[in-house]
Coordinates of C-alpha atoms and ligand atoms in Angstrom, one line a residue:
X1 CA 47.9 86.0 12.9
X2 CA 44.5 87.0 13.0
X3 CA 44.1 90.6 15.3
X4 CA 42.2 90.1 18.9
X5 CA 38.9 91.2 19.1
X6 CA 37.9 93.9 21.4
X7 CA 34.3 93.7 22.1
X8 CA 32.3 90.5 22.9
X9 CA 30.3 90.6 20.1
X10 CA 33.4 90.4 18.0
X11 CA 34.7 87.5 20.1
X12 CA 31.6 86.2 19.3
X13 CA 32.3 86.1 15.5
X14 CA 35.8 84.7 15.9
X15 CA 36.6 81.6 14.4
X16 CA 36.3 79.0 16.5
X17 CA 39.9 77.4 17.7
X18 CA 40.1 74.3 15.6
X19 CA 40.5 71.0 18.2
X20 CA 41.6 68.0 17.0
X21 CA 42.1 66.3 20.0
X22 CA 42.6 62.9 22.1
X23 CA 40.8 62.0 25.3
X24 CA 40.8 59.4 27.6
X25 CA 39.6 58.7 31.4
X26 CA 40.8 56.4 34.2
X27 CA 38.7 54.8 37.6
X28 CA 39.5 52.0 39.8
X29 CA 43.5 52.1 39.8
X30 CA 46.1 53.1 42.3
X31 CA 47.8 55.0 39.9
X32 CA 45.1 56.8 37.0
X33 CA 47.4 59.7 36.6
X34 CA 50.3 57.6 35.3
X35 CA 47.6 55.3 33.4
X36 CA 46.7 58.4 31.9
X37 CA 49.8 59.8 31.3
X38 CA 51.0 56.4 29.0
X39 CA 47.8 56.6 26.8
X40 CA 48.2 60.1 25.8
X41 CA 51.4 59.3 24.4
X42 CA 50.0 56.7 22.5
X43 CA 47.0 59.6 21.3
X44 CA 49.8 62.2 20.4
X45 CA 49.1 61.9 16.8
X46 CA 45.4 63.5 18.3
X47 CA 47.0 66.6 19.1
X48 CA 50.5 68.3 19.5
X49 CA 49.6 71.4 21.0
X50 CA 48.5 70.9 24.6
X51 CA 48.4 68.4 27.4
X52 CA 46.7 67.6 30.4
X53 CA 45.5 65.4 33.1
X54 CA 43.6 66.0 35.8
X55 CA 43.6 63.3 39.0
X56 CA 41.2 63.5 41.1
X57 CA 42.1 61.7 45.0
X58 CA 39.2 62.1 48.0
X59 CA 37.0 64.0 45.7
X60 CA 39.8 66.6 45.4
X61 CA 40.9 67.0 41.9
X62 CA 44.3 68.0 40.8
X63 CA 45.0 69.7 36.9
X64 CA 48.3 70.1 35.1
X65 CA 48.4 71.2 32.0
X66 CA 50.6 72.9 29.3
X67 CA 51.6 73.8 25.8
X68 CA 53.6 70.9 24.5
X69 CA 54.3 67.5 23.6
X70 CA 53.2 64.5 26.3
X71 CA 56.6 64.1 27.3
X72 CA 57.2 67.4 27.6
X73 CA 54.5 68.4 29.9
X74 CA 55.2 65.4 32.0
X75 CA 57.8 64.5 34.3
X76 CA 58.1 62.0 37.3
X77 CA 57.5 65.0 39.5
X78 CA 54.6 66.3 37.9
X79 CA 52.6 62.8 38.2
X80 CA 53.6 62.2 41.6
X81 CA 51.6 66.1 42.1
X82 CA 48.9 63.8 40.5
X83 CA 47.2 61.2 43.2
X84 CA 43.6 59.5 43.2
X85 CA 42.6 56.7 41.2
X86 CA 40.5 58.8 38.9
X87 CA 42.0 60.7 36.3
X88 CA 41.3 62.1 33.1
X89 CA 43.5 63.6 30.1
X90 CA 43.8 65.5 27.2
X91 CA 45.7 66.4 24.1
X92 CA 44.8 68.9 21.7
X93 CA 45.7 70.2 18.4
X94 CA 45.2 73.6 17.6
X95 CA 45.6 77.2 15.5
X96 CA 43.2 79.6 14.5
X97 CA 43.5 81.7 18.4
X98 CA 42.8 78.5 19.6
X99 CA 46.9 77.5 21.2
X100 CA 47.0 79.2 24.0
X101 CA 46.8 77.7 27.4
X102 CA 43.8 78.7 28.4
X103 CA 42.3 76.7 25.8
X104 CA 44.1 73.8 26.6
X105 CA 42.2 71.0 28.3
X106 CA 40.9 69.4 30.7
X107 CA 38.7 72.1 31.8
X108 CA 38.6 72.5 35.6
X109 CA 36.0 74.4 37.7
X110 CA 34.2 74.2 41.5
X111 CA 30.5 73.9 41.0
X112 CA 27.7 73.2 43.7
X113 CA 28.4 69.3 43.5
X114 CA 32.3 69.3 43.9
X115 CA 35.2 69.9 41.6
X116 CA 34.2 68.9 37.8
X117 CA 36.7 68.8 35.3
X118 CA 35.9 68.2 31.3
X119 CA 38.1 66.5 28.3
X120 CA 36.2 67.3 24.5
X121 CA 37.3 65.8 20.9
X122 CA 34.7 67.3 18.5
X123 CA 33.4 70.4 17.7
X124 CA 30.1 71.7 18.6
X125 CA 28.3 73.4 15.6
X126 CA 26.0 75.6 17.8
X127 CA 28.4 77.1 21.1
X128 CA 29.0 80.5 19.5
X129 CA 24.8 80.2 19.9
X130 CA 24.8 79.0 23.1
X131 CA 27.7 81.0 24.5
X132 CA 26.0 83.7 22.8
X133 CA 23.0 83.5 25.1
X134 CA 24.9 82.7 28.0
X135 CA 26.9 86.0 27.7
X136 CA 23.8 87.9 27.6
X137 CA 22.1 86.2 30.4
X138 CA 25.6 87.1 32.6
X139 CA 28.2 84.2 32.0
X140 CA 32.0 85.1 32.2
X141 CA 34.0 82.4 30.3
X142 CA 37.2 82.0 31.2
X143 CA 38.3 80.7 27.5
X144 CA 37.8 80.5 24.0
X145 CA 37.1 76.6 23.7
X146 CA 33.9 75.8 22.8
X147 CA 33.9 72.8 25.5
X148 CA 33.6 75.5 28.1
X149 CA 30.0 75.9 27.5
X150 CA 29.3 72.5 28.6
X151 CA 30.5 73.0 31.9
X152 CA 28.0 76.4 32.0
X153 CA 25.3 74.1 30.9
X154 CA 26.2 71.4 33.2
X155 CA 26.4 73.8 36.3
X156 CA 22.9 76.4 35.6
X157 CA 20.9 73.4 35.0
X158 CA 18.1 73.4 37.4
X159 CA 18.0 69.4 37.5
X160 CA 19.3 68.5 41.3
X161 CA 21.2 64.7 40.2
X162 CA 24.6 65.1 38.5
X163 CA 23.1 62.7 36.2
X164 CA 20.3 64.8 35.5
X165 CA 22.4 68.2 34.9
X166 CA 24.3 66.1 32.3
X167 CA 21.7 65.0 30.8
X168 CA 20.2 68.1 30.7
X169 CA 23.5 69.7 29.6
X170 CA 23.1 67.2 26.1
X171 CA 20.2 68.1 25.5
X172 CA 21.6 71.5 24.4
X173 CA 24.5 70.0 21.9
X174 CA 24.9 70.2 18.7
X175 CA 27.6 68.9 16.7
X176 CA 30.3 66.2 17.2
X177 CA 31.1 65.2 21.4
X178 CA 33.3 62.8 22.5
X179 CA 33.2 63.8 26.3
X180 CA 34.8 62.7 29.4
X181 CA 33.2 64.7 32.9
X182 CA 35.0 64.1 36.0
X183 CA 32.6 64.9 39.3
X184 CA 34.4 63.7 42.2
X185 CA 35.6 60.8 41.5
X186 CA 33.0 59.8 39.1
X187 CA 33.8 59.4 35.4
X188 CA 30.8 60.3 32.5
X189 CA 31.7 59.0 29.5
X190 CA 29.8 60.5 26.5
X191 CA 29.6 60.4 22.5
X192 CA 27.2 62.3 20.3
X193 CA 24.3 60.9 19.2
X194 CA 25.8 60.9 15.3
X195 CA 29.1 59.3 16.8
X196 CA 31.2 61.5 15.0
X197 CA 34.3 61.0 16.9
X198 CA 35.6 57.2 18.5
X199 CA 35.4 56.8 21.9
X200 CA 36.2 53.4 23.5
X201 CA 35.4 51.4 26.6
X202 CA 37.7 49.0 28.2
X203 CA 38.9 47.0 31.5
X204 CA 41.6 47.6 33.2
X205 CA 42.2 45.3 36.3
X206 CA 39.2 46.3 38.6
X207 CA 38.6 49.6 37.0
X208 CA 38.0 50.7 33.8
X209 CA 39.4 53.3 31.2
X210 CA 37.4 55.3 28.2
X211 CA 39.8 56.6 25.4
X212 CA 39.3 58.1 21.8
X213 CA 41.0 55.3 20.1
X214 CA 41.9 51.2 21.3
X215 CA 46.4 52.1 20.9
X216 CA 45.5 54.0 24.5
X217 CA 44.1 50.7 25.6
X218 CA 47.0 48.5 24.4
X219 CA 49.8 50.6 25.6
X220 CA 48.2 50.6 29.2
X221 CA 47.5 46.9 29.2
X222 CA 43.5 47.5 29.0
X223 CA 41.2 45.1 27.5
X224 CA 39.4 46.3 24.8
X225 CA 35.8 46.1 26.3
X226 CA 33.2 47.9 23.5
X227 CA 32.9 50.9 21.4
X228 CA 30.6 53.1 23.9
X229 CA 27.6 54.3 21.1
X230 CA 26.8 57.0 19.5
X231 CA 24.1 58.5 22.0
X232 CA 25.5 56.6 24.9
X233 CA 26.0 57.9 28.7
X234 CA 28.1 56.1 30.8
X235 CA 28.7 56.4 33.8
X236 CA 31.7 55.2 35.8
X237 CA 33.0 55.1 39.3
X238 CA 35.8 52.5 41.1
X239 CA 35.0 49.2 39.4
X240 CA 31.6 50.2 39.0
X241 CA 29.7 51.1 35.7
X242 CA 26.1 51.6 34.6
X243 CA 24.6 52.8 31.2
X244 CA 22.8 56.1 31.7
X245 CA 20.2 56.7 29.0
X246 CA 21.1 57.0 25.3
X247 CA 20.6 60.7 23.4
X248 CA 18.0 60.7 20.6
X249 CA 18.8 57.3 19.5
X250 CA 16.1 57.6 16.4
X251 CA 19.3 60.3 14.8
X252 CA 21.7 58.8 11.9
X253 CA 24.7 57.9 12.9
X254 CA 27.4 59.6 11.4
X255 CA 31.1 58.3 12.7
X256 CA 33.8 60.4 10.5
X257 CA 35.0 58.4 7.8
X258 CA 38.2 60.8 7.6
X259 CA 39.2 58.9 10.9
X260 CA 39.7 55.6 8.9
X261 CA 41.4 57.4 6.2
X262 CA 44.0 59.6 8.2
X263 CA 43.3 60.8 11.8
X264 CA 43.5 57.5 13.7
X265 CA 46.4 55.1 14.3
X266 CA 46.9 51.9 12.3
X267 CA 47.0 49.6 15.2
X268 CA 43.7 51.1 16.2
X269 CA 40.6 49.6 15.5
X270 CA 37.9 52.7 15.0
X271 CA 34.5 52.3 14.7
X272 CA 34.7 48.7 14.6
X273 CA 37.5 47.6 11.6
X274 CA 40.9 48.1 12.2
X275 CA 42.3 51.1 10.9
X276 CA 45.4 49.4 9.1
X277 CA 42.9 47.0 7.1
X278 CA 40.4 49.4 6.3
X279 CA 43.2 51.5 4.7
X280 CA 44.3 48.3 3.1
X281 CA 41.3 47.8 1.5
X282 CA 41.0 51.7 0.2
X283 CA 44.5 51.0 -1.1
X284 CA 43.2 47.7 -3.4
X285 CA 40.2 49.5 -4.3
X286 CA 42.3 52.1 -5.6
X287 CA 44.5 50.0 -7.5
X288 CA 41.0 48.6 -9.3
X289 CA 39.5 51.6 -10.0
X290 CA 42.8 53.6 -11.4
X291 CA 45.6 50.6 -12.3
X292 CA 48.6 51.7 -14.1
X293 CA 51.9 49.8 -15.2
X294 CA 54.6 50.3 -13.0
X295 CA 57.7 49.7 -11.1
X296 CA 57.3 50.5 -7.9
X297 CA 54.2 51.4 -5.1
X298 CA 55.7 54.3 -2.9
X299 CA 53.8 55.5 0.0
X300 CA 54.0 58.9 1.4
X301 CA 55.4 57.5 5.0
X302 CA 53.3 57.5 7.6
X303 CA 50.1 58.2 7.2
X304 CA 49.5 56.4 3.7
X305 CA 51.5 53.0 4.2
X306 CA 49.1 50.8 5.1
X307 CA 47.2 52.3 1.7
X308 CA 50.2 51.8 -0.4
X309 CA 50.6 47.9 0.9
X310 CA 47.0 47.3 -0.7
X311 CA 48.0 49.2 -3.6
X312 CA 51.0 47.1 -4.2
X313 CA 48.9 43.7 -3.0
X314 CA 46.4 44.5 -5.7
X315 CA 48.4 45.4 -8.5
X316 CA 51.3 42.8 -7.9
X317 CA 53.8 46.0 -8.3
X318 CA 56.1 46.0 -5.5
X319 CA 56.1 48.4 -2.6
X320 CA 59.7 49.8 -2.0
X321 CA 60.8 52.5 0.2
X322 CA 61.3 55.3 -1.3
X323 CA 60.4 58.2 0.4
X324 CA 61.7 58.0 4.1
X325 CA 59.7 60.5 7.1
X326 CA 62.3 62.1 9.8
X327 CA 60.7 61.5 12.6
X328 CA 62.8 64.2 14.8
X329 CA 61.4 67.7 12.9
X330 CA 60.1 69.5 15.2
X331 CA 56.2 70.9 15.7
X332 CA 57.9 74.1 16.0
X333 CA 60.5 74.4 13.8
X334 CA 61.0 77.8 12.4
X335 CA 61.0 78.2 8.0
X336 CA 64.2 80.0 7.5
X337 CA 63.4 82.8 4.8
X338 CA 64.2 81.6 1.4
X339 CA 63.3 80.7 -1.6
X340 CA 63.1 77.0 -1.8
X341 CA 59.1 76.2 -1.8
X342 CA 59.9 72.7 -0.8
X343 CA 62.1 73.1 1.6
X344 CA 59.4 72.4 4.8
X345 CA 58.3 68.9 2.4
X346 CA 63.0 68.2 2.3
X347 CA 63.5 68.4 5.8
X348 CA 60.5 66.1 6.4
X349 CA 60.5 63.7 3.0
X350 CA 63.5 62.2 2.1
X351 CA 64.0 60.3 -1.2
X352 CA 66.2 57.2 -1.5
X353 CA 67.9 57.8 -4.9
X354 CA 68.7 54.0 -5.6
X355 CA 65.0 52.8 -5.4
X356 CA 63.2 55.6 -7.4
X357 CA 66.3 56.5 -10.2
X358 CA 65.0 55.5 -13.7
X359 CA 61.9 54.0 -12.3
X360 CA 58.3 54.7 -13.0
X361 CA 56.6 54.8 -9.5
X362 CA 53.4 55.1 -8.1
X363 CA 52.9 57.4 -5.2
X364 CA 49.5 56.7 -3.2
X365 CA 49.0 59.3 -0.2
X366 CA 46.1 58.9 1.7
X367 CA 44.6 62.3 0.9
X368 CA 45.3 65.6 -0.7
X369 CA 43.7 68.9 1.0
X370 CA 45.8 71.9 0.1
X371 CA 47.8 70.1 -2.1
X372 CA 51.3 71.2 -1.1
X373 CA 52.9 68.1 0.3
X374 CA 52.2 66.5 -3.0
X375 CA 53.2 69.3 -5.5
X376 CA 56.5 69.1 -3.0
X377 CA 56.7 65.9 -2.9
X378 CA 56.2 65.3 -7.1
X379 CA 59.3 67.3 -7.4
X380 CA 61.7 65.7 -4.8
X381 CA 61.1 62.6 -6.5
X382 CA 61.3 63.9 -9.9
X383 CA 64.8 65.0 -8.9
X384 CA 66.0 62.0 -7.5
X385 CA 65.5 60.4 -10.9
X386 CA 62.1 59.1 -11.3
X387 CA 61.2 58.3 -15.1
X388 CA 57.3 58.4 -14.4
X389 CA 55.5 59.6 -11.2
X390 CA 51.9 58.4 -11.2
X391 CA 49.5 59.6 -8.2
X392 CA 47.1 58.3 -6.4
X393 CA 45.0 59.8 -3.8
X394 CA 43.4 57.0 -1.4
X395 CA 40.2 58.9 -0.5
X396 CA 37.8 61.4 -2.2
X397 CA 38.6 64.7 -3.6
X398 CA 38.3 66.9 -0.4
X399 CA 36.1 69.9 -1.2
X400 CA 34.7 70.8 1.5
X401 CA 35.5 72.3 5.0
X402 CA 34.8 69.8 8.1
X403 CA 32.9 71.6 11.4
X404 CA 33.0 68.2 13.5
X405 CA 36.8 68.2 14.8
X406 CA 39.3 67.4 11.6
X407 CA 41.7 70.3 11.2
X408 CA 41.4 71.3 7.4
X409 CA 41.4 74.2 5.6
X410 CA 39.0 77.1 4.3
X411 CA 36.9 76.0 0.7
X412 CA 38.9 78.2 -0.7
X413 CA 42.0 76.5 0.6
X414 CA 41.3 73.0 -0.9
X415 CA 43.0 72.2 -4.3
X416 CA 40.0 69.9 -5.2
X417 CA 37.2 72.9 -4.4
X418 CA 39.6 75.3 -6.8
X419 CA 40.5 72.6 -9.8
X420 CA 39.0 70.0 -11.3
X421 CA 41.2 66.4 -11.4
X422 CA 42.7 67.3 -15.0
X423 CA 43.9 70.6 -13.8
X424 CA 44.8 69.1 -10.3
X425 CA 47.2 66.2 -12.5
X426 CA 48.3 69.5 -14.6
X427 CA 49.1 71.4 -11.4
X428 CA 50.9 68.9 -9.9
X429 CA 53.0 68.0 -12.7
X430 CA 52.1 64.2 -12.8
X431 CA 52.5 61.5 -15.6
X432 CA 48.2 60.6 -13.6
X433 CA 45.9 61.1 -10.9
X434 CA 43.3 58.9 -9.9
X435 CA 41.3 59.4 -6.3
X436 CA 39.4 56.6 -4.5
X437 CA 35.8 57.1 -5.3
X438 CA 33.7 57.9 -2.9
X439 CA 31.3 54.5 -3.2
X440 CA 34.6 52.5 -3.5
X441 CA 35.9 54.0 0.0
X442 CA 32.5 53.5 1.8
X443 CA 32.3 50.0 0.1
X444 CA 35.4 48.7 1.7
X445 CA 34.0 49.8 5.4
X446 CA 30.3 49.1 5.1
X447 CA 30.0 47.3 8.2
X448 CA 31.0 50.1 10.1
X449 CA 28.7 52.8 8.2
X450 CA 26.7 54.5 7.1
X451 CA 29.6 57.7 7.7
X452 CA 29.9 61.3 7.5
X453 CA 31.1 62.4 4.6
X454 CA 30.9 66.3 4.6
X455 CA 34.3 66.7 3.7
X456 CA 33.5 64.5 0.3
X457 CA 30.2 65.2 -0.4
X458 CA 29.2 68.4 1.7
X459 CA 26.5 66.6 3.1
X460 CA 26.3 67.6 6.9
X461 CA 24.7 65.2 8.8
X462 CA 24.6 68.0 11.9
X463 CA 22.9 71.1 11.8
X464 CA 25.4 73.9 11.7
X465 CA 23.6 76.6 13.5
X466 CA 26.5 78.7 14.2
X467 CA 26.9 79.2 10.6
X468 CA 23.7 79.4 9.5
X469 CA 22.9 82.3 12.1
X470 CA 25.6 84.2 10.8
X471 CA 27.5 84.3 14.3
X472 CA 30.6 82.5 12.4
X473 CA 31.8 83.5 8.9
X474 CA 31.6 80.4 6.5
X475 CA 35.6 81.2 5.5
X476 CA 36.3 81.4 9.1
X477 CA 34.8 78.3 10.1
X478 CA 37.6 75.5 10.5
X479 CA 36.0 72.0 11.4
X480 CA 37.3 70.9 14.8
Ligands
AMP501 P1 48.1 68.9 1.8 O1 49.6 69.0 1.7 O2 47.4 70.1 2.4 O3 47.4 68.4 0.5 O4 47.8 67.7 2.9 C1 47.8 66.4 2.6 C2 48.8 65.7 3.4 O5 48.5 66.0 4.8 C3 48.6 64.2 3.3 O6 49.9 63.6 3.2 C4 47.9 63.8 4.6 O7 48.5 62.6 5.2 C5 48.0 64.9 5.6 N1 46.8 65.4 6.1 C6 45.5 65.2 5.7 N2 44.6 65.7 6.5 C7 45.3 66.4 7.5 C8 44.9 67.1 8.7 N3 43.7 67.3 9.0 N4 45.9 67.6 9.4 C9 47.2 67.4 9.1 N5 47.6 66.7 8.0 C10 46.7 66.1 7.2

């Protein structure tokens, strides 16, 4: 655990709290709170940390929100506390200073034109700048999140419209936004002109409903209505919606391809393909660029499953069960002191002895960023009897950190950044190794590019002022 800062100017060079996150927004229903409530527990896999929803009924809003799981932080009680037929929610992933309550979201504040509330996935690249100047012209912020400094944009911005203070707010951004402003009970629904992170539109009944990913719609009923575009402003009240202008719309898009190949859902469709297929498809692409005789396809359950299947479809080697999840280990869950390295990898990985003894198996995860759930997971299935383990990584080698919103380590963290792919297969103690390529991966999504890449190629498409001025350390730096 990292010390707290005294001064300011040391807050200022803080890391910033890493947010992975999931949002979503409701208008036009006798119930948005509950709505609201139901997609966030189909955007847990967004964030584990926090939740919160904030209803807004008469122009009065209502917040609750809490450290915790969804169902945790919910009870019938709680939502019945929650009227109006607005709402909008939030969960969020985070470490790095960033899990305490304060940070969680949504944000809630009183400004000139009512109660505003905010819900953020992304990470800007320039608030430590903007919070910096904000600080020194008099602003008190009330938490760590970079988010907040939307709201303090939002509410000093001479324009008199609440569409024209957004707006104006944008203006200011850099970096990755997926945004959801409540004023009233009006809804602005917003994504960065890049489009790093998803952000949906759809129908519900009379009203409508914005959410990071299209499993929020589903579970809610919704109709899946459009991606909202990168740039796009939209704003949404009762039944009623209307396209505000777009930001910079001459700026390359950039949606994250890491999405695709392990932040979203499977039964989501992100950025246009489904997420399931697109995984597929980096899965067969694998199994052409690195084949290998075999018994068995094993995929490291959940994340890499739908990769495995297109492993196992190209190839023609079956796909068997052989590493089961437990679904029941807790975020929390305390390491007992001891020895066994593996031992967090056991209580979550289980191997089933009768598919994998004498067998030479491929394992295809979906990616490897510090490499310890592999190295774990090589010898768990070693010991269960495997003759031949070979390993296959359905994405790039990850080098690079990401500042846009996906939770990953320091450069110095990530195997690939500290070994090359000989030393990695040496490391790791596998029979091979063989990583999608980076052309292959983009190749079997090119309708939905061109992507970022950073975390690949260290190509980032947003400027990352924060770093470049010095006012974050580039160790200290977690994308978010
Ligand atoms: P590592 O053990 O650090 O190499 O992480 C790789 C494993 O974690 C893979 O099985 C991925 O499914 C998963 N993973 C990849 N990226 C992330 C992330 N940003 N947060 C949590 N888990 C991740």
């Amino acid at each position: 655990m990292k010390k707290k800062p005294a001064s300011i100017r040391a807050h200022l060079l803080e890391e910033s709290p890493r947010d992975e996150c999931g949002v979503v927004g409701v208008t036009g229903t006798d119930q948005a709170a509950e709505m609201v409530f139901l997609a966030l527990y189909a955007l847990q896999h967004r964030g584990q940390e926090s939740a919160g929803i904030c209803a807004v009924d008469q122009g009065e809003a209502r917040l609750h929100k809490r450290l915790g799981l969804v169902a945790e932080v919910f009870n019938a009680n709680v939502l019945d506390s929650l009227p109006g037929t607005t709402a909008l929610g939030h969960v969020r992933y985070s470490t790095a200073g960033g899990g305490q309550l304060a940070n969680a979201q949504p944000i809630m504040v009183q400004y000139a034109q009512g109660d505003l509330a905010i819900a953020h996935n992304g990470n800007l690249t320039n608030a430590h700048d903007i919070r910096k100047r904000l600080v020194q012209e008099g602003a008190i912020f009330q938490t760590d999140s970079d988010s907040e400094v939307v709201i303090h944009l939002i509410a000093r911005s001479r324009h008199e419209t609440i569409e024209g203070q957004i707006d104006d707010a944008l203006t200011y951004l850099e970096g990755a936004f997926s945004l959801i402003i409540s004023v009233g009970e009006t809804l602005y629904a917003v994504r960065d002109p890049r489009g790093f992170r998803p952000l949906v539109l759809g129908r519900k009944g009379e009203g409508f409903v914005v959410a990071s990913e299209t499993c929020a719609l589903d579970i809610i009923g919704a109709e899946f209505v459009r991606d909202i575009d990168p740039g796009e402003v939209l704003k949404l009240h009762g039944s009623e919606i209307e396209a505000l202008r777009k930001l910079a719309p001459a700026i390359r898009q950039a949606p994250c391809i890491f999405e695709l190949v392990y932040f979203a859902r499977p039964d989501s469709n992100v950025f246009g393909p489904s997420v399931d297929r697109a995984r597929r498809a980096f899965g067969r692409q694998l199994a052409r660029e690195h084949p290998v005789e075999a018994d068995a396809v094993l995929a490291v359950p959940d994340s890499a499953n739908s990769a495995a299947l297109g492993f196992s479809e190209e190839s023609g080697i079956p796909f068997e069960l052989g590493l089961l999840r437990n679904h029941y280990v807790g975020r929390t869950f305390i390491r007992p002191s001891q020895a066994d390295r593996d031992f967090s990898a056991r209580v979550k990985y289980a191997p089933v002895r009768g598919v994998l003894e004498g067998k030479r198996v491929v394992v295809v995860d979906d990616s490897l960023v510090r490499g310890t759930t592999s190295g774990s997971l090589v010898n768990i299935i070693r010991e269960a009897g495997a003759s031949e383990i070979h390993l296959r990584i359905g994405s790039p080698p990850v080098r690079f950190p990401c500042f846009y919103g996906i939770d990953m380590p320091t450069k110095e963290e990530l195997m690939a950044n500290r070994l090359s792919i000989p030393e990695i297969k040496e490391h790791l103690r596998v029979d091979s190794l063989g990583y999608l390529s980076l052309e292959g991966m983009e190749g079997a999504v090119k309708e939905a590019g061109p992507f970022c890449n950073a975390c690949f190629s260290g190509e980032y498409p947003a400027p990352l002022v924060d770093l470049d001025k010095g006012l974050i350390k580039p160790g200290d730096v977690k994308c978010c």
